[in-house]
Short mmCIF file of C-alpha atoms in Angstrom, two decimals:
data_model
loop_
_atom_site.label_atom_id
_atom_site.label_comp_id
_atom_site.label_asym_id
_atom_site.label_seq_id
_atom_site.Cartn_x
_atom_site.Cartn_y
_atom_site.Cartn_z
CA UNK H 1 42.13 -20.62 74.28
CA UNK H 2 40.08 -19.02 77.15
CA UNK H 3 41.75 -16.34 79.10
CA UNK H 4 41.46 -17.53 82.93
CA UNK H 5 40.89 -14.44 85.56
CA UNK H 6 41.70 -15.62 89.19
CA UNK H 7 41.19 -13.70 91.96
CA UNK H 8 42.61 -14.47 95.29
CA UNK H 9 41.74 -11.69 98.61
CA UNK H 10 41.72 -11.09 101.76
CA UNK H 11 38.14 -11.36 103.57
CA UNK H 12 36.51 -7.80 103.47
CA UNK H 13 38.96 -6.49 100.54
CA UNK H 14 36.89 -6.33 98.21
CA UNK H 15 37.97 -9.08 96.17
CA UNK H 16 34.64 -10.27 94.88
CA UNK H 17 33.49 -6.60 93.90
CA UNK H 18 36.75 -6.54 91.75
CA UNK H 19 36.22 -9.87 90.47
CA UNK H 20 32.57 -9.27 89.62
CA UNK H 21 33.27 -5.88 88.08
CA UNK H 22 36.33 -6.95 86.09
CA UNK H 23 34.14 -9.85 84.28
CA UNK H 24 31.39 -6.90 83.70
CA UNK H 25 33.82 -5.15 82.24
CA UNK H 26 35.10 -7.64 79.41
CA UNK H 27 31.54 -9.01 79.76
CA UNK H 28 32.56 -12.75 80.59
CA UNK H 29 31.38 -15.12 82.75
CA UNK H 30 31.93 -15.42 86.81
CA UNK H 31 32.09 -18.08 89.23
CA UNK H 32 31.95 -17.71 92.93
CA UNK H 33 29.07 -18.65 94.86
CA UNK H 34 28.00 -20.52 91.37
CA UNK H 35 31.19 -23.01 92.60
CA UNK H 36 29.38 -24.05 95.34
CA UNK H 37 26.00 -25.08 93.97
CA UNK H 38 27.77 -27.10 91.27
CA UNK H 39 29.09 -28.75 94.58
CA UNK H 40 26.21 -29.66 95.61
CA UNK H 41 24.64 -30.82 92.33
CA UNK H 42 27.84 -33.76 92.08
CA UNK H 43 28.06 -34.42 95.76
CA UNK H 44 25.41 -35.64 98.19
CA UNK H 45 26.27 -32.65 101.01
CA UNK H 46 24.58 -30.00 101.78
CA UNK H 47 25.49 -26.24 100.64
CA UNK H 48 26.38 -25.28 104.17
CA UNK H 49 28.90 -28.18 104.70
CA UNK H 50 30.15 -28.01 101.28
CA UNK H 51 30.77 -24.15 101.86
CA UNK H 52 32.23 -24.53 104.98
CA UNK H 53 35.17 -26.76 103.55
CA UNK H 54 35.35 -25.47 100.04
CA UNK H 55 38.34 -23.23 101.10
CA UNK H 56 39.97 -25.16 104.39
CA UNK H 57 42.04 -27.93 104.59
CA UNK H 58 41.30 -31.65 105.47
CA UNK H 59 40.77 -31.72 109.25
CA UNK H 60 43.80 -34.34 110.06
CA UNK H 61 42.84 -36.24 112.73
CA UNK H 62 45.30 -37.46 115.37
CA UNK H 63 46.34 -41.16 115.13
CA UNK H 64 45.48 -44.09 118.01
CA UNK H 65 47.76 -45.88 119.48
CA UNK H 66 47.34 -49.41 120.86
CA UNK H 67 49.83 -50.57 122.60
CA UNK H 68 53.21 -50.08 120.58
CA UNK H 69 50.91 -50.31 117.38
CA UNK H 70 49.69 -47.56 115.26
CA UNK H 71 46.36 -47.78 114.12
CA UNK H 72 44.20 -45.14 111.57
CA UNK H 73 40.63 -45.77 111.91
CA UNK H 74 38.59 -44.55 108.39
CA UNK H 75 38.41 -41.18 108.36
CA UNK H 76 35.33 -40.32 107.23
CA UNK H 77 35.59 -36.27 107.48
CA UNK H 78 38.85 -36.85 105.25
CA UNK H 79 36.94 -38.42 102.28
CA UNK H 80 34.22 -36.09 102.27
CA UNK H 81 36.69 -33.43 102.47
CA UNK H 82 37.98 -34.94 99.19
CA UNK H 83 34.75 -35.32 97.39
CA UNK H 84 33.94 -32.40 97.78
CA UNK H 85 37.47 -30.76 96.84
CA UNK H 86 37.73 -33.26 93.53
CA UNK H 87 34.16 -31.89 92.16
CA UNK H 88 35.48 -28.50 92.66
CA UNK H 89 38.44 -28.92 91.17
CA UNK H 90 36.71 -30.90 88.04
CA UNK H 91 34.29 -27.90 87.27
CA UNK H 92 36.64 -25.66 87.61
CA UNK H 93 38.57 -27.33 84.92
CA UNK H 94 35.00 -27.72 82.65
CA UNK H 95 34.66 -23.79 83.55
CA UNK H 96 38.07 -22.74 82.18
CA UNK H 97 37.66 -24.92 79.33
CA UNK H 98 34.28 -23.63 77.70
CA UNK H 99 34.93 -20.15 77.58
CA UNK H 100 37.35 -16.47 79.34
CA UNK H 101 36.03 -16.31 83.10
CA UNK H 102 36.79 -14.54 86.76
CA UNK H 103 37.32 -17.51 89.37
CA UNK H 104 37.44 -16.21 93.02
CA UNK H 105 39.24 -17.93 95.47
CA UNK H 106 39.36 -22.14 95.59
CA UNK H 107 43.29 -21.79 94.53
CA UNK H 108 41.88 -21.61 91.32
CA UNK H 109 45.37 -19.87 90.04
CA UNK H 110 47.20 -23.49 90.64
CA UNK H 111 44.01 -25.90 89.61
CA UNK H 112 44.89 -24.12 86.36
CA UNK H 113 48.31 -23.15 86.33
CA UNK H 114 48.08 -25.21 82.81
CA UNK H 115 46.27 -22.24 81.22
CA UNK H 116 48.58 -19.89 82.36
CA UNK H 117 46.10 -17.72 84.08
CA UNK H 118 46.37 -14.02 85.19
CA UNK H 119 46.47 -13.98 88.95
CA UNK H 120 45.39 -11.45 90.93
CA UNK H 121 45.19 -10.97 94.78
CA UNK H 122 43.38 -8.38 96.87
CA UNK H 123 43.91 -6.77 100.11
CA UNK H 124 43.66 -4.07 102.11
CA UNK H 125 44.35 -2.60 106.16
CA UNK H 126 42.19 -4.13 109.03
CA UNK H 127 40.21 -0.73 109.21
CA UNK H 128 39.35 -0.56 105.88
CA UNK H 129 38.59 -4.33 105.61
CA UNK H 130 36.18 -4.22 109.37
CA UNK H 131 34.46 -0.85 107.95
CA UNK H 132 33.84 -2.41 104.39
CA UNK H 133 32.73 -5.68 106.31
CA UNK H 134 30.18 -3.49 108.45
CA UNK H 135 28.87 -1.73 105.16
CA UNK H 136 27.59 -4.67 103.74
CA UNK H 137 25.88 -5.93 106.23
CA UNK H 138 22.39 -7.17 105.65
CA UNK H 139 19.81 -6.04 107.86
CA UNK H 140 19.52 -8.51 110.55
CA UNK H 141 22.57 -10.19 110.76
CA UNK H 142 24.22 -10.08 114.34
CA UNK H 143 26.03 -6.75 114.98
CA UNK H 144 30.19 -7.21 115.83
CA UNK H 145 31.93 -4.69 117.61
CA UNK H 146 35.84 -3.89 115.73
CA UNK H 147 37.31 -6.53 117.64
CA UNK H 148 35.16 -9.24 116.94
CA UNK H 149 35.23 -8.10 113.13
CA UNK H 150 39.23 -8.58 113.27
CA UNK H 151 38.86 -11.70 114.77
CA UNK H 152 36.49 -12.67 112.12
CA UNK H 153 38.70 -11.62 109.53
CA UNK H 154 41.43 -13.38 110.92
CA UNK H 155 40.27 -16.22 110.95
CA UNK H 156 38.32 -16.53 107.73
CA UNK H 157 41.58 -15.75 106.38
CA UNK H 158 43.40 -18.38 108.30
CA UNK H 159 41.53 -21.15 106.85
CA UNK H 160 42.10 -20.56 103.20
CA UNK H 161 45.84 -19.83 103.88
CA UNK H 162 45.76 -23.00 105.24
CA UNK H 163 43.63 -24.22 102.31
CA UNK H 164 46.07 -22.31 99.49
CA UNK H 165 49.18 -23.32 101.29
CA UNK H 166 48.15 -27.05 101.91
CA UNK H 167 46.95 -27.70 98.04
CA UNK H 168 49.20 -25.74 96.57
CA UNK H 169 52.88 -25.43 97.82
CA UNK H 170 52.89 -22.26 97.34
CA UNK H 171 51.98 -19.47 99.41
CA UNK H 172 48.81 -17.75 99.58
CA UNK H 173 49.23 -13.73 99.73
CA UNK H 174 52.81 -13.66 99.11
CA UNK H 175 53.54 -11.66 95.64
CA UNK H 176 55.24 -14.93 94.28
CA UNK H 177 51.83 -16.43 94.02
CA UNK H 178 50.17 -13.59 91.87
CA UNK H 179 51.03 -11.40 88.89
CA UNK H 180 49.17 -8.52 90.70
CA UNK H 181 48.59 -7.79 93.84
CA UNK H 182 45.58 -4.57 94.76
CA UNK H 183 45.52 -2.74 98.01
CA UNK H 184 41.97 -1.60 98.20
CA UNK H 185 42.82 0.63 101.47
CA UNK H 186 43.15 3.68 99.70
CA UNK H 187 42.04 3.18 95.93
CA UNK H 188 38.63 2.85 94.70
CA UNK H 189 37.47 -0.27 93.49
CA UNK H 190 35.51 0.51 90.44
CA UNK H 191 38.96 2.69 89.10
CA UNK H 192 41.24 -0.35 89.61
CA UNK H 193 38.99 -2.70 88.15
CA UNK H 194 37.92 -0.53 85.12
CA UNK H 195 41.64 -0.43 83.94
CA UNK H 196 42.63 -4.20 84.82
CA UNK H 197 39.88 -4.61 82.40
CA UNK H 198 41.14 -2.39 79.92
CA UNK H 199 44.94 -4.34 80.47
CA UNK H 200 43.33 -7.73 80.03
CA UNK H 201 40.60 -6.96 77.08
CA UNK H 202 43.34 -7.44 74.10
CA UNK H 203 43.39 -10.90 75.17
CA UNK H 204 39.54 -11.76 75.62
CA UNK H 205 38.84 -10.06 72.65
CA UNK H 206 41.25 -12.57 71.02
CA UNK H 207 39.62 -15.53 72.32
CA UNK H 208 36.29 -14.20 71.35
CA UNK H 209 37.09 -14.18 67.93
CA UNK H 210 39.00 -17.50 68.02
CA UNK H 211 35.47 -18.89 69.33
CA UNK H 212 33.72 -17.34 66.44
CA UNK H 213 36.24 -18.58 64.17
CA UNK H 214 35.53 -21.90 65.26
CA UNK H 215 31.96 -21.91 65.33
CA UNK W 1 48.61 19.55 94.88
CA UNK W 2 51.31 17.20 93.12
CA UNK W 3 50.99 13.68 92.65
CA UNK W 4 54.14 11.76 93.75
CA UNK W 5 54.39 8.12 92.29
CA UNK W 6 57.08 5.92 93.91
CA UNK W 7 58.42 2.96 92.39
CA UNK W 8 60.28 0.17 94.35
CA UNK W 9 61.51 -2.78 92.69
CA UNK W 10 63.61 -5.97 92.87
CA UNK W 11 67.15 -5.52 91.22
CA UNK W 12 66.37 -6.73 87.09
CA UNK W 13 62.49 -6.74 87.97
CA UNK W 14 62.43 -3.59 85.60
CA UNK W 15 60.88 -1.58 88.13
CA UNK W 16 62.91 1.88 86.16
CA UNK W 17 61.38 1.02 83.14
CA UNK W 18 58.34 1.20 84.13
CA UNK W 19 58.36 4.15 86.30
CA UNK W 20 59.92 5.64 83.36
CA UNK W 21 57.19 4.86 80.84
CA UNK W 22 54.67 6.01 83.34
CA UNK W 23 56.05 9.47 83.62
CA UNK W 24 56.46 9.88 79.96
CA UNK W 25 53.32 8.71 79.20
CA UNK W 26 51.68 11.38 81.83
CA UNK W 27 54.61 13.87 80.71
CA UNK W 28 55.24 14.73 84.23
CA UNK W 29 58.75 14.62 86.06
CA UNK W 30 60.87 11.47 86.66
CA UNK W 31 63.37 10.87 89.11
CA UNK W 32 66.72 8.01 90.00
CA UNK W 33 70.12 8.71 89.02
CA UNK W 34 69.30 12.47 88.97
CA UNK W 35 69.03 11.96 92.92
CA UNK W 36 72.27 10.91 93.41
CA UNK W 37 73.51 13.94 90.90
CA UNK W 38 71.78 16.54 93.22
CA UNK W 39 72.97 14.97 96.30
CA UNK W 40 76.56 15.60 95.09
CA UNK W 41 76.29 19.04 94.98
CA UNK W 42 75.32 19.39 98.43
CA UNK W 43 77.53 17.39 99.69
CA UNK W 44 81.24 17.24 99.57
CA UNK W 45 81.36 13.85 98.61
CA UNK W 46 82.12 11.43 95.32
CA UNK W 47 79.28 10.19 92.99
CA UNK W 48 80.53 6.77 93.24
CA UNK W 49 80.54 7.15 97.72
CA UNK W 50 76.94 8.45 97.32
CA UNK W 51 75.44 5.85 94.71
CA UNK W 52 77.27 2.67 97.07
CA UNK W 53 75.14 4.36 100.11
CA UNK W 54 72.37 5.84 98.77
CA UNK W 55 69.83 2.87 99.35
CA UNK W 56 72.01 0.97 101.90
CA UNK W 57 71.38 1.25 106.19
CA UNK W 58 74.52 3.06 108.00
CA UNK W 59 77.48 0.77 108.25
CA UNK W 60 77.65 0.01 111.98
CA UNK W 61 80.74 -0.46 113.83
CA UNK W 62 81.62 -2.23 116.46
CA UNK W 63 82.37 -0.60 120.05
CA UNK W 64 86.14 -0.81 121.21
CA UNK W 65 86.32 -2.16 124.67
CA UNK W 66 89.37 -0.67 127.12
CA UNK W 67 89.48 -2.59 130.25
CA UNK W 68 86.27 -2.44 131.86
CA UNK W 69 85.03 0.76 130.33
CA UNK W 70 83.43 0.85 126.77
CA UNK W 71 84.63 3.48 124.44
CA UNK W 72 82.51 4.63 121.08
CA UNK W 73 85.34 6.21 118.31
CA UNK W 74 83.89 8.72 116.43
CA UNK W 75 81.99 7.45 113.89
CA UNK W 76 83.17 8.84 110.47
CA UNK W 77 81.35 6.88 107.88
CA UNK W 78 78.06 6.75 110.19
CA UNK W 79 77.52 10.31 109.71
CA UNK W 80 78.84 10.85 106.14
CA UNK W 81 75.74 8.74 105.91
CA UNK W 82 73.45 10.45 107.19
CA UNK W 83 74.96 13.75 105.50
CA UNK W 84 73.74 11.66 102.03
CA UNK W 85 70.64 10.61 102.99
CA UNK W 86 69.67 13.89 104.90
CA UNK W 87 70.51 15.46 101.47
CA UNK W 88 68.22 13.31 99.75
CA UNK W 89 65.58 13.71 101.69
CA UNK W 90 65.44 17.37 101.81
CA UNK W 91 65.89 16.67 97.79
CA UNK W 92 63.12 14.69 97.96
CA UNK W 93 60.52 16.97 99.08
CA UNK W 94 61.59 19.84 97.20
CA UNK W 95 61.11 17.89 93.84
CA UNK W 96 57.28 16.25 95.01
CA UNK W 97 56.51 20.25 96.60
CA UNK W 98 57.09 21.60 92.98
CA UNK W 99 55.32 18.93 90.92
CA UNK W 100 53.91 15.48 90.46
CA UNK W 101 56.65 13.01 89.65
CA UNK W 102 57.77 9.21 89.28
CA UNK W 103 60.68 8.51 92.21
CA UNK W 104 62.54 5.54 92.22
CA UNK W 105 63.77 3.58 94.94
CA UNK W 106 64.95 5.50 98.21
CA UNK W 107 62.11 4.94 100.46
CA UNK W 108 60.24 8.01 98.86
CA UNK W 109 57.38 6.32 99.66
CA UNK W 110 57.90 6.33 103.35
CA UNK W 111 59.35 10.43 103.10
CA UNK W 112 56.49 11.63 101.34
CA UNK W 113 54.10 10.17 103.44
CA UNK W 114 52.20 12.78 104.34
CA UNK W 115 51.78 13.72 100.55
CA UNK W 116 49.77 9.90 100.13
CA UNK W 117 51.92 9.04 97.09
CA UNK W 118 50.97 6.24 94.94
CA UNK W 119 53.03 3.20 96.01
CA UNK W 120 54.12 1.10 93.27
CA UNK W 121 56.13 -2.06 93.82
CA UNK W 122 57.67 -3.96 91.15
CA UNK W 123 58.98 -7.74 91.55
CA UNK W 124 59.74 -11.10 88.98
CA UNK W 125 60.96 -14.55 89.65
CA UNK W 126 64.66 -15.16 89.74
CA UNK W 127 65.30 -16.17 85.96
CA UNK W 128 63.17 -13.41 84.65
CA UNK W 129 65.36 -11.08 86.78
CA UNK W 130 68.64 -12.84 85.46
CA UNK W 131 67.65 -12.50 81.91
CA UNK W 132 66.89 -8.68 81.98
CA UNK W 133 70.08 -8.30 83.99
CA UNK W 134 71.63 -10.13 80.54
CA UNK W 135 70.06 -8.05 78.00
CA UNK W 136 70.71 -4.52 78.99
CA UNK W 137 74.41 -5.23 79.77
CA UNK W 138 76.55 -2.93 78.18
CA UNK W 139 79.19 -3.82 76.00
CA UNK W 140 82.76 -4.27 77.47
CA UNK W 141 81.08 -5.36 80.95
CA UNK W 142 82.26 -8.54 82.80
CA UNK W 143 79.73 -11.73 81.46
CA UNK W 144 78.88 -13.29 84.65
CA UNK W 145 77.36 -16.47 84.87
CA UNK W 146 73.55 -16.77 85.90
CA UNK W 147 74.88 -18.31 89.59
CA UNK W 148 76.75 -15.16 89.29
CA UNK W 149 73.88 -12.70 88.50
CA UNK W 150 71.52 -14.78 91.37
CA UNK W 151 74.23 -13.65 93.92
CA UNK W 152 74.49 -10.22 92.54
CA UNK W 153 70.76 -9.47 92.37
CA UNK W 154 70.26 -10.97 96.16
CA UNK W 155 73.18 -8.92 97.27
CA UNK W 156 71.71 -5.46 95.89
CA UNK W 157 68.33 -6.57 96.96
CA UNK W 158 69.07 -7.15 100.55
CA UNK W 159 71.06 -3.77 101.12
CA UNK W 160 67.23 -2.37 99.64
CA UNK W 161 65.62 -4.37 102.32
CA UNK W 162 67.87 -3.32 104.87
CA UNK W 163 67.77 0.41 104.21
CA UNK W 164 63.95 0.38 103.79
CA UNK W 165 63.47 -1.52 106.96
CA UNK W 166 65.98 0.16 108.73
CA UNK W 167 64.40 4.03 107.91
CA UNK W 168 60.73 3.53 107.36
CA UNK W 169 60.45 0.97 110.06
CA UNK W 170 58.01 -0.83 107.63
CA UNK W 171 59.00 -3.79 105.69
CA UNK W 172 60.33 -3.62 102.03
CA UNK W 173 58.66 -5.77 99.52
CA UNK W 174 55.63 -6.33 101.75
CA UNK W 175 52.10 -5.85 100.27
CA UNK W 176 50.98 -3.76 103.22
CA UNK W 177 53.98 -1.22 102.42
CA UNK W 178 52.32 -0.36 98.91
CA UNK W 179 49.53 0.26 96.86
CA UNK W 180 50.01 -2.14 94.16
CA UNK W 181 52.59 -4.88 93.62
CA UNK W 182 53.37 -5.98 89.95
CA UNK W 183 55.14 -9.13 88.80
CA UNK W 184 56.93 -8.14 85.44
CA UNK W 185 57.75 -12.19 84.81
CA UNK W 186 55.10 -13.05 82.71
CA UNK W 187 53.89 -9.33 81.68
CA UNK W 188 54.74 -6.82 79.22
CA UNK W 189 56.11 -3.56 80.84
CA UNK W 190 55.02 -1.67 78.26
CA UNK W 191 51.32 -2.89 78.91
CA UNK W 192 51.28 -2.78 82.28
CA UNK W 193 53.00 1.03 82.96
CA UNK W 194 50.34 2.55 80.40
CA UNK W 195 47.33 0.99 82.22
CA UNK W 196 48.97 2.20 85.74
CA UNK W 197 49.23 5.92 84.09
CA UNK W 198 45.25 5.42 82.51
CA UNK W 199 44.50 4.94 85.78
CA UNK W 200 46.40 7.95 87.49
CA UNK W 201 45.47 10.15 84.44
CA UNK W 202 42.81 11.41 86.28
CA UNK W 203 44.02 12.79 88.93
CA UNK W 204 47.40 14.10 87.50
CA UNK W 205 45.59 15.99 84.78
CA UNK W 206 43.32 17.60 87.71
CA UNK W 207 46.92 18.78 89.65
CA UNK W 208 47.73 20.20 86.37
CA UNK W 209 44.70 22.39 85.93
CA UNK W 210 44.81 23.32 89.40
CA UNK W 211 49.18 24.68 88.77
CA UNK W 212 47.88 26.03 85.55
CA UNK W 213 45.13 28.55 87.72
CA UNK W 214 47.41 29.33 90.24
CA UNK W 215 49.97 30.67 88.06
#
């Protein structure tokens, strides 16, 4: 059976580096960005709305009243919101089922708790997460000041607590969630990933040669 | 200069183990019970008085009141306390001055701060934590029952949270308190401790070299 990688962070951690190096590493496949253009292909929204929801909960909106009646008028936002989170959650199952893979983010850890997947999370201090935020900049994008990095942060973190916590019932960045959780404050990311590699490789190379086995 | 590695844990998480296994398998010094040992000899009191205090916050007592006037008796088991743990800490950074070594427990995280130790923290669900709890029991010790051993494990683990908080002013069993944070309910010890020491290979064999010149 594939082996099923999931990597939760914190924005500006790192996370993705890890993830991406980790699936280097045991040289099997990664899905991130990839998610979202699947998305798109089985949905009929655009990347940029589709990425802005892919990891926030359904906007709830508040109910009428008429009179002493209740009334909930179609909430359109709501089913999009859906679509798009059901065609996620369907690749990701098609993903885990072909073949060993590094999933960031999407609460990918409980889509697939049925695999029994090794979770791990990513984080780091605000200073380390603004200045590794600032360093990988592209040329051109609008320059924040510290303060408007944190608040940043903040808030992209926000939403996919409130995305983790709301799909899930459990808790995103609390250590019951995860089988390993990675300060990247003061640790280099290349090290750590090299030897969570190295942990997890027994078990790819397994599933390798069960898929050879069966070919 | 040495390389300290502190180890916290949940009570039956297995967090000794593994320290233990990752100072053998670097072959450098390893430190728990042998705390408590040293603290008895520089202090006048009982093995069994130490170990019952030795992670736990000062017992406060209440003030007396007399009329209007409040009164505060001297304080006899307040500063045994701090006769135990003042003994440990100078302990403490004796052992980490002379060479790298695996601590357990007793906030040496938070005391050797300024030596950037590497800050391991080791947690499992509830019935993984029960079950280890069941298998190294020794023979001739009372069987509890696993309501029993949930109790017992919460018990030990909030005087640990108590005297962490209440010393380091951080927050014990927090990810921003440590480095890494590993769940032992679904992973091998063994497999986990000798990646951890792969990883801090490096730098422990470099502290080596460097005692090995200046001697």
């Amino acid at each position: 059976m594939s082996i099923v990688i999931t990597v939760g962070r914190e924005f500006g951690s790192g996370g993705r580096e890890l993830g991406r190096r980790i699936a280097d590493e045991l040289k099997i496949a990664y899905y991130d960005k990839e998610i979202l253009e699947e998305v798109k292909k089985r949905t009929p929204y655009s990347l940029s709305y589709i990425e802005s929801i892919s990891e926030d909960r359904p906007f709830t909106l508040p109910s009428i009243s008429y009179g002493n009646s209740f009334m909930f008028y179609k909430d359109v936002p709501l089913e999009q919101h859906f679509d798009v989170q059901n065609a996620q959650v369907e690749f990701l199952k098609e993903i885990a089922a072909k073949s060993s893979c590094v999933i960031i983010g999407r609460a990918a850890d409980y889509i697939l708790r049925d695999m029994n997947p090794f979770r791990i999370f990513v984080y780091a201090d605000m200073q380390s997460k603004i200045e590794r935020c600032k360093a990988r900049q592209k040329e051109g994008e609008p320059q924040l000041t510290d303060k408007q990095w944190a608040k940043k942060i903040k808030l992209v973190d926000k939403k996919r607590r409130n995305f983790y916590d709301f799909y899930t019932g459990q808790y995103w960045a609390e250590k019951e969630s995860y089988d390993i959780m990675v300060n990247t404050s003061h640790t280099e990311i290349k090290l750590i990933s090299k030897h969570l590699a190295d942990m997890l490789r027994p078990a790819i190379e397994t599933d390798k040669k069960e898929v050879k086995t069966e070919a």
